[in-house]
Short mmCIF file of C-alpha atoms in Angstrom, two decimals:
data_model
loop_
_atom_site.label_atom_id
_atom_site.label_comp_id
_atom_site.label_asym_id
_atom_site.label_seq_id
_atom_site.Cartn_x
_atom_site.Cartn_y
_atom_site.Cartn_z
CA UNK A 1 69.67 27.04 -44.93
CA UNK A 2 67.42 23.94 -44.49
CA UNK A 3 67.30 22.00 -41.22
CA UNK A 4 65.98 18.45 -40.53
CA UNK A 5 64.11 19.75 -37.54
CA UNK A 6 60.59 21.24 -37.84
CA UNK A 7 59.81 24.61 -36.48
CA UNK A 8 59.14 24.34 -32.71
CA UNK A 9 55.88 26.26 -33.10
CA UNK A 10 54.56 23.80 -35.66
CA UNK A 11 55.29 20.90 -33.30
CA UNK A 12 53.60 22.61 -30.34
CA UNK A 13 50.57 23.47 -32.48
CA UNK A 14 50.17 19.88 -33.62
CA UNK A 15 50.46 18.61 -30.04
CA UNK A 16 47.85 21.09 -28.84
CA UNK A 17 45.45 20.01 -31.59
CA UNK A 18 45.87 16.34 -30.66
CA UNK A 19 45.32 17.06 -26.95
CA UNK A 20 42.20 19.15 -27.64
CA UNK A 21 40.80 16.47 -29.94
CA UNK A 22 41.32 13.79 -27.28
CA UNK A 23 39.76 15.93 -24.54
CA UNK A 24 36.72 16.87 -26.66
CA UNK A 25 36.23 13.23 -27.67
CA UNK A 26 36.41 12.10 -24.03
CA UNK A 27 33.90 14.76 -22.91
CA UNK A 28 31.44 13.83 -25.67
CA UNK A 29 31.79 10.14 -24.77
CA UNK A 30 31.08 10.90 -21.09
CA UNK A 31 28.01 13.02 -21.94
CA UNK A 32 26.55 10.33 -24.19
CA UNK A 33 27.26 7.68 -21.53
CA UNK A 34 25.52 9.71 -18.82
CA UNK A 35 22.41 10.22 -20.97
CA UNK A 36 22.29 6.52 -21.80
CA UNK A 37 22.60 5.53 -18.13
CA UNK A 38 19.85 7.98 -17.08
CA UNK A 39 17.54 6.74 -19.83
CA UNK A 40 18.19 3.11 -18.92
CA UNK A 41 17.57 3.83 -15.23
CA UNK A 42 14.21 5.50 -15.92
CA UNK A 43 13.13 2.61 -18.11
CA UNK A 44 14.20 0.08 -15.48
CA UNK A 45 12.33 1.87 -12.68
CA UNK A 46 9.12 2.03 -14.68
CA UNK A 47 9.26 -1.38 -16.31
CA UNK A 48 11.15 -3.78 -14.06
CA UNK A 49 8.31 -5.64 -12.35
CA UNK A 50 5.52 -8.03 -13.33
CA UNK A 51 2.30 -8.73 -11.42
CA UNK A 52 1.31 -12.35 -11.12
CA UNK A 53 -2.29 -13.50 -11.61
CA UNK A 54 -2.81 -13.66 -7.83
CA UNK A 55 -1.63 -10.06 -7.36
CA UNK A 56 1.88 -10.88 -6.11
CA UNK A 57 4.82 -8.93 -7.49
CA UNK A 58 7.73 -10.67 -9.23
CA UNK A 59 10.74 -8.57 -10.38
CA UNK A 60 11.38 -10.61 -13.53
CA UNK A 61 9.89 -9.11 -16.70
CA UNK A 62 9.75 -5.65 -18.21
CA UNK A 63 6.14 -4.43 -18.19
CA UNK A 64 4.37 -1.12 -17.86
CA UNK A 65 3.33 -0.57 -14.24
CA UNK A 66 0.20 1.33 -15.16
CA UNK A 67 -1.23 -1.68 -16.99
CA UNK A 68 -1.23 -3.56 -13.69
CA UNK A 69 -1.97 -0.64 -11.35
CA UNK A 70 -5.53 -1.72 -10.56
CA UNK A 71 -4.40 -5.28 -9.75
CA UNK A 72 -1.61 -4.00 -7.51
CA UNK A 73 -3.82 -1.53 -5.63
CA UNK A 74 -6.51 -4.14 -4.99
CA UNK A 75 -3.91 -6.69 -3.92
CA UNK A 76 -2.27 -4.14 -1.61
CA UNK A 77 -5.60 -3.35 0.04
CA UNK A 78 -6.47 -7.02 0.47
CA UNK A 79 -3.06 -7.75 1.95
CA UNK A 80 -3.27 -4.83 4.39
CA UNK A 81 -6.79 -5.58 5.60
CA UNK A 82 -5.94 -9.25 6.02
CA UNK A 83 -2.89 -8.45 8.14
CA UNK A 84 -4.68 -5.77 10.17
CA UNK A 85 -7.93 -7.61 10.92
CA UNK A 86 -7.19 -11.34 10.57
CA UNK A 87 -5.61 -11.79 13.99
CA UNK A 88 -5.58 -14.02 17.03
CA UNK A 89 -3.47 -14.41 20.17
CA UNK A 90 -0.71 -16.26 18.32
CA UNK A 91 -0.23 -14.09 15.24
CA UNK A 92 -1.44 -10.55 15.99
CA UNK A 93 2.02 -9.06 16.68
CA UNK A 94 3.50 -10.50 13.48
CA UNK A 95 0.49 -9.57 11.34
CA UNK A 96 0.23 -6.03 12.69
CA UNK A 97 3.95 -5.44 12.13
CA UNK A 98 3.48 -6.42 8.47
CA UNK A 99 0.38 -4.21 8.18
CA UNK A 100 2.25 -1.15 9.47
CA UNK A 101 4.68 -1.42 6.55
CA UNK A 102 1.74 -0.91 4.16
CA UNK A 103 0.34 2.31 5.65
CA UNK A 104 1.56 5.64 6.98
CA UNK A 105 1.10 7.35 10.34
CA UNK A 106 -2.71 7.24 10.02
CA UNK A 107 -2.54 3.44 10.26
CA UNK A 108 -0.05 3.63 13.11
CA UNK A 109 -2.33 6.08 14.96
CA UNK A 110 -5.30 3.71 14.65
CA UNK A 111 -3.14 0.83 15.87
CA UNK A 112 -2.06 2.92 18.86
CA UNK A 113 -5.67 3.84 19.64
CA UNK A 114 -6.78 0.20 19.53
CA UNK A 115 -3.86 -0.77 21.75
CA UNK A 116 -4.71 1.96 24.27
CA UNK A 117 -8.36 0.83 24.26
CA UNK A 118 -7.25 -2.69 25.25
CA UNK A 119 -8.33 -4.42 22.02
CA UNK A 120 -5.24 -6.61 21.85
CA UNK A 121 -5.20 -7.26 25.59
CA UNK A 122 -8.72 -8.68 25.32
CA UNK A 123 -7.54 -10.76 22.36
CA UNK A 124 -4.96 -12.37 24.62
CA UNK A 125 -7.05 -12.51 27.78
CA UNK A 126 -10.04 -14.27 26.22
CA UNK A 127 -8.18 -16.13 23.43
CA UNK A 128 -10.32 -14.45 20.80
CA UNK A 129 -10.00 -15.35 17.13
CA UNK A 130 -10.78 -12.59 14.64
CA UNK A 131 -11.08 -14.03 11.13
CA UNK A 132 -11.54 -12.12 7.88
CA UNK A 133 -14.17 -13.72 5.65
CA UNK A 134 -14.38 -11.32 2.72
CA UNK A 135 -12.70 -8.17 1.40
CA UNK A 136 -14.16 -5.98 -1.33
CA UNK A 137 -12.62 -2.68 -2.47
CA UNK A 138 -13.71 0.15 -4.73
CA UNK A 139 -10.85 2.26 -6.09
CA UNK A 140 -10.34 5.34 -8.24
CA UNK A 141 -6.99 5.21 -10.05
CA UNK A 142 -7.55 8.15 -12.38
CA UNK A 143 -5.34 10.44 -10.33
CA UNK A 144 -2.85 9.97 -7.50
CA UNK A 145 -3.47 9.82 -4.57
CA UNK A 146 -5.89 7.01 -5.41
CA UNK A 147 -9.04 6.95 -3.30
CA UNK A 148 -10.45 3.68 -1.99
CA UNK A 149 -13.36 2.33 0.00
CA UNK A 150 -13.04 -1.20 1.37
CA UNK A 151 -15.69 -3.42 2.95
CA UNK A 152 -14.41 -6.13 5.28
CA UNK A 153 -16.58 -8.95 6.58
CA UNK A 154 -15.03 -10.61 9.61
CA UNK A 155 -16.07 -12.75 12.54
CA UNK A 156 -14.96 -12.88 16.15
CA UNK A 157 -14.97 -16.28 17.76
CA UNK A 158 -15.45 -16.06 21.52
CA UNK A 159 -15.61 -19.79 22.08
CA UNK A 160 -19.28 -20.67 22.35
CA UNK A 161 -20.34 -17.51 20.51
CA UNK A 162 -19.32 -16.25 17.07
CA UNK A 163 -20.32 -12.75 15.98
CA UNK A 164 -19.95 -11.39 12.45
CA UNK A 165 -19.36 -7.78 11.51
CA UNK A 166 -19.17 -5.54 8.45
CA UNK A 167 -16.53 -2.81 8.53
CA UNK A 168 -16.11 -0.04 5.95
CA UNK A 169 -12.74 1.70 5.67
CA UNK A 170 -11.63 4.61 3.49
CA UNK A 171 -8.38 6.32 2.59
CA UNK A 172 -5.89 7.11 -0.13
CA UNK A 173 -3.01 5.23 -1.73
CA UNK A 174 0.24 6.74 -3.01
CA UNK A 175 3.34 5.35 -4.70
CA UNK A 176 6.52 4.79 -2.67
CA UNK A 177 9.71 2.85 -3.32
CA UNK A 178 9.24 -0.89 -3.45
CA UNK A 179 10.62 -2.72 -0.44
CA UNK A 180 11.07 -6.47 -0.72
CA UNK A 181 9.62 -8.28 1.16
CA UNK A 182 7.95 -5.66 3.39
CA UNK A 183 6.14 -3.60 0.72
CA UNK A 184 6.39 -5.42 -2.60
CA UNK A 185 3.79 -3.30 -4.42
CA UNK A 186 5.48 0.01 -3.67
CA UNK A 187 2.20 1.53 -2.41
CA UNK A 188 1.30 3.24 0.85
CA UNK A 189 -2.10 3.73 2.49
CA UNK A 190 -2.70 7.26 3.79
CA UNK A 191 -5.60 9.00 5.55
CA UNK A 192 -6.84 5.61 6.72
CA UNK A 193 -10.12 5.69 8.60
CA UNK A 194 -12.59 3.13 9.93
CA UNK A 195 -15.82 4.60 8.64
CA UNK A 196 -18.61 2.31 9.76
CA UNK A 197 -18.90 -0.89 11.77
CA UNK A 198 -22.09 -2.88 12.13
CA UNK A 199 -22.97 -6.28 13.46
CA UNK A 200 -24.48 -8.72 10.97
CA UNK A 201 -27.50 -10.66 12.15
CA UNK A 202 -27.37 -13.09 9.25
CA UNK A 203 -24.16 -13.37 7.22
CA UNK A 204 -25.74 -15.81 4.78
CA UNK A 205 -28.29 -13.15 3.82
CA UNK A 206 -25.49 -10.58 3.45
CA UNK A 207 -23.59 -12.87 1.04
CA UNK A 208 -26.63 -13.20 -1.18
#
């Protein structure tokens, strides 16, 4: 005898097939979405910044970071040494705070040593002006951490007397997360050390 109703087992089997097809499709869609998001994130992290001609970082265009690594490292070193050594009674706290964002505990330890030795107290007491005249850096970017050696020419104005000095610093540079505006290059100075300091008798001769 024929009935208008399908066998209950056929109906349940069809329903199970539909449910499994929907679940498998949803899982595949999620997996593909996750892979696409991860790929896009990696590309964004590596290619989301552009270095301007003056060494400043602008998060506008997609470029390869390595192409601009040398420019960024040199700019980072120049920025740090300017903040750390170009100081006077009115700006030293602000400049040193900015400099500490660009280096690790080795920079902080040197700052603490200078503070304990009364360097900044003398800056205030005698209204000294320490001005950076020139910064030159040699870097090796073949392998991280990147080694550097920087020569800083600066003068100290004591009112009637101005003395000029040449300071050589060394250390390493590593990559860290970019921090706008405190550390725009995403680099950090480590193992920082003041190697050699000498007084210049004639800065004009040194420039030649």
